[in-house]
Coordinates of C-alpha atoms in Angstrom, one line a residue:
Chain M
X14 CA 126.6 104.5 110.1
X15 CA 126.7 102.6 106.8
X16 CA 130.1 101.4 107.8
X17 CA 128.8 100.1 111.1
X18 CA 126.0 98.3 109.3
X19 CA 128.5 96.6 106.9
X20 CA 130.7 95.5 109.8
X21 CA 127.6 94.2 111.6
X22 CA 126.6 92.3 108.5
X23 CA 129.9 90.5 108.7
X24 CA 129.2 89.4 112.2
X25 CA 130.9 92.2 114.2
X26 CA 128.8 92.3 117.3
X27 CA 130.4 95.4 118.7
X28 CA 129.5 97.4 115.6
X29 CA 126.0 96.0 115.8
X30 CA 125.6 97.0 119.4
X31 CA 126.9 100.5 118.7
X32 CA 124.1 100.8 116.1
X33 CA 121.4 99.1 118.1
X34 CA 122.1 101.2 121.2
X35 CA 121.3 104.4 119.3
X36 CA 117.8 103.1 119.0
X37 CA 117.3 101.0 122.0
X38 CA 115.4 103.7 124.0
X39 CA 113.1 104.4 121.1
X40 CA 112.4 100.7 120.8
X41 CA 111.8 100.3 124.5
X42 CA 109.3 103.1 124.6
X43 CA 107.5 101.9 121.5
X44 CA 107.3 98.4 123.0
X45 CA 106.0 99.8 126.2
X46 CA 103.0 101.3 124.4
X47 CA 102.1 97.9 123.1
X48 CA 102.9 95.7 126.0
X49 CA 102.1 98.1 128.8
X50 CA 104.8 97.0 131.3
X51 CA 108.5 97.3 131.9
X52 CA 109.3 93.7 132.1
X53 CA 107.7 92.8 128.8
X54 CA 109.0 95.9 127.1
X55 CA 112.5 94.8 128.1
X56 CA 111.8 91.3 126.7
X57 CA 110.8 93.0 123.4
X58 CA 114.1 94.9 123.3
X59 CA 116.2 91.8 123.9
X60 CA 114.2 89.8 121.3
X61 CA 114.5 92.7 118.8
X62 CA 118.3 92.8 119.4
X63 CA 118.4 89.0 118.9
X64 CA 116.3 88.9 115.7
X65 CA 117.9 91.9 114.1
X66 CA 121.5 90.8 114.7
X67 CA 120.6 87.3 113.5
X68 CA 119.2 88.6 110.3
X69 CA 121.2 91.8 109.6
X70 CA 123.1 90.0 106.9
X71 CA 119.9 89.9 104.8
X72 CA 119.5 93.7 105.0
X73 CA 120.1 94.7 101.4
X74 CA 120.1 98.5 101.8
X75 CA 122.1 99.6 104.9
X76 CA 120.6 103.1 104.7
X77 CA 117.2 101.6 105.6
X78 CA 118.6 100.1 108.9
X79 CA 116.4 102.3 111.1
X80 CA 113.1 101.4 109.4
X81 CA 114.1 97.8 109.1
X82 CA 114.9 97.7 112.8
X83 CA 111.6 99.4 113.7
X84 CA 109.7 96.9 111.7
X85 CA 111.4 94.1 113.7
X86 CA 110.6 95.9 117.0
X87 CA 106.9 96.3 116.0
X88 CA 106.7 92.6 115.0
X89 CA 108.3 91.5 118.3
X90 CA 105.9 93.7 120.3
X91 CA 102.9 92.3 118.4
X92 CA 104.2 88.8 118.9
X93 CA 104.2 89.3 122.6
X94 CA 100.8 91.0 122.7
X95 CA 99.5 88.1 120.6
X96 CA 100.8 85.6 123.1
X97 CA 99.0 87.4 125.8
X98 CA 95.7 88.0 124.1
X99 CA 95.6 85.2 121.5
X100 CA 94.2 87.4 118.8
X101 CA 95.7 90.6 117.4
X102 CA 94.3 92.1 114.3
X103 CA 97.3 93.6 112.5
X104 CA 95.1 95.6 110.2
X105 CA 91.8 96.4 111.9
X106 CA 88.7 96.8 109.9
X107 CA 87.9 100.1 108.3
X108 CA 85.3 100.9 110.7
X109 CA 84.4 103.7 113.1
X110 CA 83.2 107.1 112.4
X111 CA 85.7 109.2 110.5
X112 CA 85.0 112.8 110.6
X113 CA 85.2 114.7 107.4
X114 CA 87.7 117.2 108.6
X115 CA 90.2 115.2 110.5
X116 CA 93.5 117.0 110.4
X117 CA 96.8 116.0 111.9
X118 CA 97.4 119.4 113.3
X119 CA 94.0 120.2 114.7
X120 CA 94.4 118.0 117.7
X121 CA 96.3 120.2 120.0
X122 CA 96.1 118.0 122.8
X123 CA 96.1 116.8 126.1
X124 CA 97.1 113.4 124.8
X125 CA 98.8 111.3 127.4
X126 CA 100.8 108.1 127.2
X127 CA 97.8 106.4 128.8
X128 CA 95.5 107.6 125.9
X129 CA 97.9 106.1 123.4
X130 CA 98.0 102.8 125.4
X131 CA 94.4 102.5 126.2
X132 CA 92.5 104.2 123.4
X133 CA 94.2 102.8 120.3
X134 CA 94.3 99.3 118.9
X135 CA 97.6 97.7 117.8
X136 CA 97.5 98.9 114.2
X137 CA 96.7 102.5 115.3
X138 CA 99.4 102.5 117.9
X139 CA 101.9 101.5 115.2
X140 CA 100.9 104.2 112.7
X141 CA 100.7 107.0 115.3
X142 CA 104.1 106.1 116.9
X143 CA 105.9 105.7 113.5
X144 CA 104.4 109.0 112.3
X145 CA 104.8 111.2 115.3
X146 CA 107.5 109.6 117.4
X147 CA 109.7 108.2 114.7
X148 CA 108.8 110.9 112.2
X149 CA 108.4 108.5 109.3
X150 CA 106.6 109.5 106.1
X151 CA 103.4 107.7 105.1
X152 CA 105.4 105.9 102.5
X153 CA 107.9 104.7 105.1
X154 CA 105.2 103.7 107.4
X155 CA 103.5 101.7 104.7
X156 CA 106.8 100.0 103.9
X157 CA 107.6 99.4 107.5
X158 CA 104.3 97.8 108.3
X159 CA 103.7 96.4 104.9
X160 CA 100.3 97.9 104.4
X161 CA 99.0 99.9 101.5
X162 CA 99.7 103.6 101.6
X163 CA 96.0 104.5 101.6
X164 CA 95.4 102.2 104.5
X165 CA 98.2 103.9 106.5
X166 CA 96.4 107.2 106.1
X167 CA 93.0 105.8 106.9
X168 CA 94.4 104.2 110.1
X169 CA 96.2 107.4 111.2
X170 CA 93.1 109.6 110.7
X171 CA 90.9 107.1 112.4
X172 CA 93.3 107.0 115.4
X173 CA 93.5 110.8 115.6
X174 CA 89.7 111.0 115.4
X175 CA 89.4 108.4 118.2
X176 CA 91.8 110.4 120.4
X177 CA 90.0 113.6 119.7
X178 CA 86.6 112.1 120.4
X179 CA 87.9 110.6 123.6
X180 CA 89.3 113.9 124.7
X181 CA 86.0 115.6 123.9
X182 CA 84.2 112.9 125.8
X183 CA 86.5 113.5 128.8
X184 CA 85.7 117.2 128.6
X185 CA 82.0 116.5 128.8
X186 CA 82.4 114.9 132.1
X187 CA 84.6 117.5 133.6
Chain S
X11 CA 101.1 117.2 117.5
X12 CA 104.4 115.5 116.8
X13 CA 106.1 117.2 119.7
X14 CA 103.2 116.4 122.0
X15 CA 103.4 112.7 121.2
X16 CA 107.2 112.8 121.5
X17 CA 107.0 114.6 124.9
X18 CA 104.5 112.0 126.1
X19 CA 106.5 109.1 124.8
X20 CA 109.7 110.5 126.4
X21 CA 108.0 110.4 129.7
X22 CA 108.2 106.6 129.7
X23 CA 111.1 105.9 132.0
X24 CA 114.1 104.0 130.7
X25 CA 115.1 101.2 133.1
X26 CA 118.7 100.8 134.0
X27 CA 119.0 97.4 132.6
X28 CA 118.0 98.4 129.1
X29 CA 121.5 98.3 127.5
X30 CA 122.2 95.1 129.3
X31 CA 119.2 93.5 127.7
X32 CA 120.2 94.6 124.2
X33 CA 123.6 93.0 124.9
X34 CA 121.9 89.8 126.0
X35 CA 120.0 89.6 122.7
X36 CA 123.2 90.0 120.7
X37 CA 125.1 87.5 122.9
X38 CA 122.4 84.9 122.2
X39 CA 123.2 85.2 118.5
X40 CA 126.9 85.0 119.1
X41 CA 126.5 81.9 121.1
X42 CA 124.4 80.3 118.3
X43 CA 127.0 81.3 115.8
X44 CA 129.7 79.5 117.8
X45 CA 127.6 76.4 118.1
X46 CA 126.9 76.5 114.3
X47 CA 130.6 76.7 113.7
X48 CA 131.2 73.6 115.8
X49 CA 128.5 71.7 114.0
X50 CA 130.0 72.8 110.7
X51 CA 133.3 71.2 111.6
X52 CA 131.6 67.9 112.1
X53 CA 129.1 68.0 109.3
X54 CA 131.2 70.2 107.0
X55 CA 131.1 67.9 104.0
X56 CA 127.3 67.4 104.1
X57 CA 126.7 71.1 104.4
X58 CA 129.0 72.0 101.6
X59 CA 127.2 69.5 99.4
X60 CA 123.8 71.0 100.2
X61 CA 125.1 74.5 99.5
X62 CA 126.3 73.4 96.0
X63 CA 122.9 72.0 95.2
X64 CA 121.2 75.2 96.4
X65 CA 123.5 77.4 94.3
X66 CA 123.0 75.2 91.3
X67 CA 119.3 75.5 91.3
X68 CA 117.3 78.4 89.9
X69 CA 116.0 79.8 93.1
X70 CA 114.9 83.2 94.2
X71 CA 114.5 84.3 97.7
X72 CA 112.5 87.2 97.0
X73 CA 113.7 90.6 97.5
X74 CA 112.8 94.2 97.4
X75 CA 110.1 95.3 95.0
X76 CA 110.1 98.7 93.3
X77 CA 108.9 100.5 96.4
X78 CA 110.9 98.5 98.9
X79 CA 108.3 96.2 100.1
X80 CA 109.3 92.6 100.3
X81 CA 107.3 90.2 98.2
X82 CA 106.7 86.5 98.7
X83 CA 109.5 84.1 99.3
X84 CA 108.7 81.5 96.8
X85 CA 111.0 79.7 94.4
X86 CA 110.5 80.9 90.9
X87 CA 111.4 78.7 88.0
X88 CA 112.8 79.7 84.6
X89 CA 111.6 77.3 81.9
X90 CA 113.7 76.4 78.8
X91 CA 111.6 78.7 76.6
X92 CA 112.5 81.7 78.9
X93 CA 109.1 81.9 80.5
X94 CA 108.9 82.3 84.3
X95 CA 106.7 80.4 86.6
X96 CA 105.5 82.2 89.6
X97 CA 104.0 79.8 92.1
X98 CA 101.2 80.7 94.4
X99 CA 102.3 82.5 97.5
X100 CA 103.4 80.1 100.2
X101 CA 104.3 81.0 103.8
X102 CA 108.0 80.9 104.5
X103 CA 109.0 78.5 107.1
X104 CA 110.4 81.1 109.3
X105 CA 107.8 83.8 109.6
X106 CA 109.6 85.9 112.1
X107 CA 111.3 87.9 109.3
X108 CA 108.4 87.5 106.8
X109 CA 106.4 90.5 105.7
X110 CA 102.7 90.9 105.3
X111 CA 101.2 92.4 102.2
X112 CA 97.6 93.2 101.7
X113 CA 96.0 90.1 100.2
X114 CA 92.7 88.4 99.6
X115 CA 91.9 84.8 98.7
X116 CA 89.2 84.5 96.1
X117 CA 88.3 81.5 94.0
X118 CA 91.3 79.7 95.3
X119 CA 93.7 82.5 94.0
X120 CA 95.7 84.9 96.0
X121 CA 95.2 88.6 95.0
X122 CA 97.7 91.0 96.4
X123 CA 97.8 94.8 96.7
X124 CA 99.0 96.3 93.6
X125 CA 100.5 99.3 91.8
X126 CA 97.3 100.4 90.1
X127 CA 95.1 102.8 92.0
X128 CA 91.7 104.4 91.5
X129 CA 89.9 107.2 93.2
X130 CA 86.7 106.0 94.9
X131 CA 84.6 108.3 92.8
X132 CA 85.9 106.7 89.6
X133 CA 85.7 103.3 91.1
X134 CA 82.0 103.7 91.6
X135 CA 81.5 103.8 87.8
X136 CA 83.3 100.5 87.2
X137 CA 82.2 98.6 90.2
X138 CA 81.0 95.2 89.1
X139 CA 79.2 92.4 90.9
X140 CA 79.7 91.9 94.6
X141 CA 81.8 88.7 95.0
X142 CA 81.7 88.5 98.8
X143 CA 83.2 90.0 102.0
X144 CA 86.7 89.4 103.2
X145 CA 87.5 88.0 106.6
X146 CA 90.5 89.4 108.4
X147 CA 91.8 85.9 109.2
X148 CA 95.4 85.9 108.0
X149 CA 98.1 87.5 110.0
X150 CA 101.8 86.9 110.3
X151 CA 101.3 83.8 112.5
X152 CA 98.8 82.1 110.2
X153 CA 99.5 78.6 109.0
X154 CA 99.4 77.7 105.4
X155 CA 95.9 76.3 105.8
X156 CA 94.5 79.8 106.4
X157 CA 95.4 80.6 102.8
X158 CA 93.0 78.0 101.6
X159 CA 89.9 79.6 103.0
X160 CA 87.8 81.6 100.6
X161 CA 87.9 85.4 101.3
X162 CA 90.5 85.0 103.9
X163 CA 92.5 88.2 103.9
X164 CA 95.1 90.3 105.7
X165 CA 93.0 93.5 105.3
X166 CA 90.2 93.1 107.8
X167 CA 86.5 92.9 106.7
X168 CA 85.5 94.7 103.6
X169 CA 83.3 94.0 100.5
X170 CA 84.9 92.7 97.4
X171 CA 83.7 93.4 93.9
X172 CA 84.6 92.5 90.3
X173 CA 85.8 95.4 88.2
X174 CA 84.0 96.2 84.9
X175 CA 86.3 96.0 82.0
X176 CA 88.8 93.7 83.7
X177 CA 89.0 90.0 84.1
X178 CA 88.1 89.0 87.6
X179 CA 90.6 86.2 87.5
X180 CA 93.2 89.0 87.4
X181 CA 91.7 92.0 89.2
X182 CA 89.2 92.5 92.0
X183 CA 88.4 95.6 94.0
X184 CA 87.5 96.4 97.6
X185 CA 85.0 99.2 98.0
X186 CA 83.4 100.7 101.0
X187 CA 81.4 103.8 101.9
X188 CA 81.3 105.2 105.4
X189 CA 80.0 108.5 106.6
X190 CA 79.9 109.7 103.0
X191 CA 83.6 108.8 102.4
X192 CA 84.5 106.1 100.0
X193 CA 87.5 103.8 99.9
X194 CA 88.4 101.7 96.9
X195 CA 91.4 99.5 96.3
X196 CA 92.4 97.1 93.5
X197 CA 93.9 93.7 94.3
X198 CA 95.5 91.6 91.5
X199 CA 96.4 88.0 91.1
X200 CA 100.1 88.1 90.0
X201 CA 101.1 84.7 91.4
X202 CA 100.4 81.1 90.6
X203 CA 100.9 81.8 86.9
X204 CA 103.5 81.4 84.1
X205 CA 104.7 84.5 82.4
X206 CA 106.1 84.1 78.9
X207 CA 106.2 87.7 77.9
X208 CA 104.8 91.1 79.1
X209 CA 101.5 90.2 77.4
X210 CA 100.7 87.9 80.3
X211 CA 100.7 90.8 82.7
X212 CA 100.4 94.1 80.8
X213 CA 97.6 93.2 78.5
X214 CA 95.4 92.6 81.5
X215 CA 95.8 96.2 82.5
X216 CA 93.9 97.4 79.4
X217 CA 96.2 100.3 78.8
X218 CA 96.5 100.3 75.0
X219 CA 94.0 102.6 73.5
X220 CA 92.7 103.7 76.9
X221 CA 95.3 106.3 78.0
X222 CA 94.0 109.7 79.0
X223 CA 97.3 111.2 80.1
X224 CA 100.6 110.2 81.8
X225 CA 103.1 111.8 84.1
X226 CA 106.4 110.8 85.7
X227 CA 108.6 111.7 88.6
X228 CA 112.2 111.1 89.7
X229 CA 113.4 108.8 92.4
X230 CA 113.8 111.3 95.2
X231 CA 110.3 112.7 94.7
X232 CA 108.9 109.2 94.6
X233 CA 110.9 108.2 97.6
X234 CA 109.8 111.1 99.7
X235 CA 106.2 111.0 98.5
X236 CA 106.5 114.4 96.8
X237 CA 103.9 114.9 94.2
X238 CA 106.2 116.6 91.8
X239 CA 104.9 115.0 88.6
X240 CA 105.9 116.1 85.1
X241 CA 103.5 115.6 82.3
X242 CA 104.4 113.3 79.4
X243 CA 103.5 115.1 76.3
X244 CA 104.4 112.7 73.4
X245 CA 101.5 110.3 73.3
X246 CA 102.9 108.6 70.2
X247 CA 106.0 107.5 72.0
X248 CA 103.9 106.4 75.0
X249 CA 101.6 104.3 72.8
X250 CA 104.5 102.6 71.1
X251 CA 105.9 101.9 74.5
X252 CA 102.7 100.4 75.7
X253 CA 102.4 98.2 72.6
X254 CA 105.9 97.1 73.2
X255 CA 105.2 96.1 76.8
X256 CA 103.4 93.0 75.4
X257 CA 106.7 91.8 74.1
X258 CA 109.0 92.5 77.1
X259 CA 110.9 89.6 78.4
X260 CA 110.4 88.4 82.1
X261 CA 113.5 88.1 84.2
X262 CA 113.9 86.7 87.7
X263 CA 114.6 89.1 90.6
X264 CA 117.5 87.4 92.1
X265 CA 118.9 88.6 95.3
X266 CA 122.3 89.6 94.0
X267 CA 121.4 90.7 90.5
X268 CA 118.2 92.6 90.8
X269 CA 119.0 95.9 89.0
X270 CA 116.7 98.0 91.1
X271 CA 118.9 97.5 94.1
X272 CA 121.6 99.7 92.5
X273 CA 119.2 102.1 90.9
X274 CA 117.7 103.9 93.7
X275 CA 118.8 107.3 92.4
X276 CA 117.5 110.1 90.3
X277 CA 119.6 109.2 87.3
X278 CA 118.5 105.6 86.9
X279 CA 114.9 105.5 88.3
X280 CA 111.6 106.9 87.1
X281 CA 108.1 106.3 88.2
X282 CA 105.7 106.4 85.2
X283 CA 102.0 106.9 86.0
X284 CA 99.6 106.1 83.2
X285 CA 96.1 107.5 83.7
X286 CA 93.4 105.5 81.9
X287 CA 90.0 106.7 80.7
X288 CA 88.3 104.8 83.5
X289 CA 90.2 106.7 86.1
X290 CA 92.7 104.0 87.1
X291 CA 96.3 105.0 87.5
X292 CA 98.9 102.4 86.5
X293 CA 102.3 103.0 88.1
X294 CA 105.3 101.4 86.5
X295 CA 108.9 101.7 87.6
X296 CA 111.4 102.2 84.7
X297 CA 115.1 101.8 85.1
X298 CA 117.5 103.5 82.7
X299 CA 118.9 100.3 81.3
X300 CA 115.6 99.2 79.9
X301 CA 114.0 97.4 82.8
X302 CA 110.4 97.7 83.9
X303 CA 108.7 96.7 87.2
X304 CA 105.1 96.4 88.0
X305 CA 103.3 95.3 91.2
X306 CA 104.6 93.0 93.9
X307 CA 106.1 90.3 91.7
X308 CA 109.2 88.2 91.7
X309 CA 110.0 89.2 88.1
X310 CA 110.9 92.3 86.2
X311 CA 110.9 92.9 82.5
X312 CA 113.4 93.9 79.9
X313 CA 112.4 96.0 76.8
X314 CA 113.8 96.3 73.4
X315 CA 116.5 99.0 73.6
X316 CA 115.2 101.1 70.7
X317 CA 111.7 101.6 71.9
X318 CA 112.8 102.0 75.5
X319 CA 115.3 104.7 74.8
X320 CA 112.7 106.8 73.0
X321 CA 110.5 106.5 76.1
X322 CA 113.4 107.2 78.5
X323 CA 114.3 110.4 76.5
X324 CA 110.8 111.7 77.4
X325 CA 111.5 111.3 81.1
X326 CA 114.3 113.8 81.4

């Protein structure tokens, strides 16, 4: 992979495409969670391919290609959401009721794509997707999204708490 | 949990034209590259002259900090006396590839997230006066004017305090209690200043004479967030090192000569955590060749070899 990155950095579009296409499905699905429809999600993929190929020469550490690419994809998605809604808070306020015992593993869940899309705000989507879909560590997430490590954890726990509460809420009405 | 999210995400259907759209993005860049080449042929001489000027100037398009987060993209200046001027953070012209870091505007200065941490319990004891409440008004699309507004921030809405024992021109703290949980974070003003020696930065951290303990870890543990710390036992060596930090020389982190880019390995890289009596933890990155990094700054520091090597020998 490192070889492909180096070739791509020299402008080799075939090498770049070979790299990019390994991740294009991930990028599409991530984008879909933000933008909520196929057409916009495809736009995000195209824009991500454009921005990343244009700037890959600036990538200093080829081994971080994946997290670098994800960061671009997240930014492209947020750009599009922002155009649609005018305001997107990248790092939402530290508010909401965090339970004392939030645990990543204790939400054994009936989470659906719809929950992810509808219950979480942009910042929470980012952290949940990076943590559980892309399997990034907290440190990698904090680097990818450029937010402090502590904030990453806070956002994740709040998101899980929200999902859990919503599920409980659903149960009540069943 | 992880599998559940993956399963759900994988239910999102992949449209047939996906690969085609990736190719279109790449083709756009190729087309632009061709156009640029054509322009270069016409204006070649002008561009070459501009490049020479750029290369000749002392510029830094900022780069990767100790933990990989990109800092600001300002031009730093090396003065004749060897001091380094770090201008206030400015927005880069092209924000599409810019990175956001946690920051707060207070008193016209920009305070950024930093490498010193404190547990909320300890923070309670040194919390100073309330200075105000941040507004979450800066994001990646903000114009430069947004940076001029008092308490503008990238961190949402949270109360800001001074920190007892530290100069509020240098360090402030966010603190919040919610549902019996507390959150505290330091922010430091490490831009818009001139650094002649380590004293201009490290003396503000109040480490000398205030150390309770110290520990270190190797690169791979740091990188993977594994808390495999080893205690530092020789306090004499540590105290000498901390004294010497006042004298270290600032160096610009230039894109092609920043030593950290070739030191991301267990042999050359150590994270040193210094625990202070007030509960704060200062994290420094040390590189084998005598270099020291702190916070999100466009500079690193070089230490006298003798003192540094004694310190380094404690980190094996």
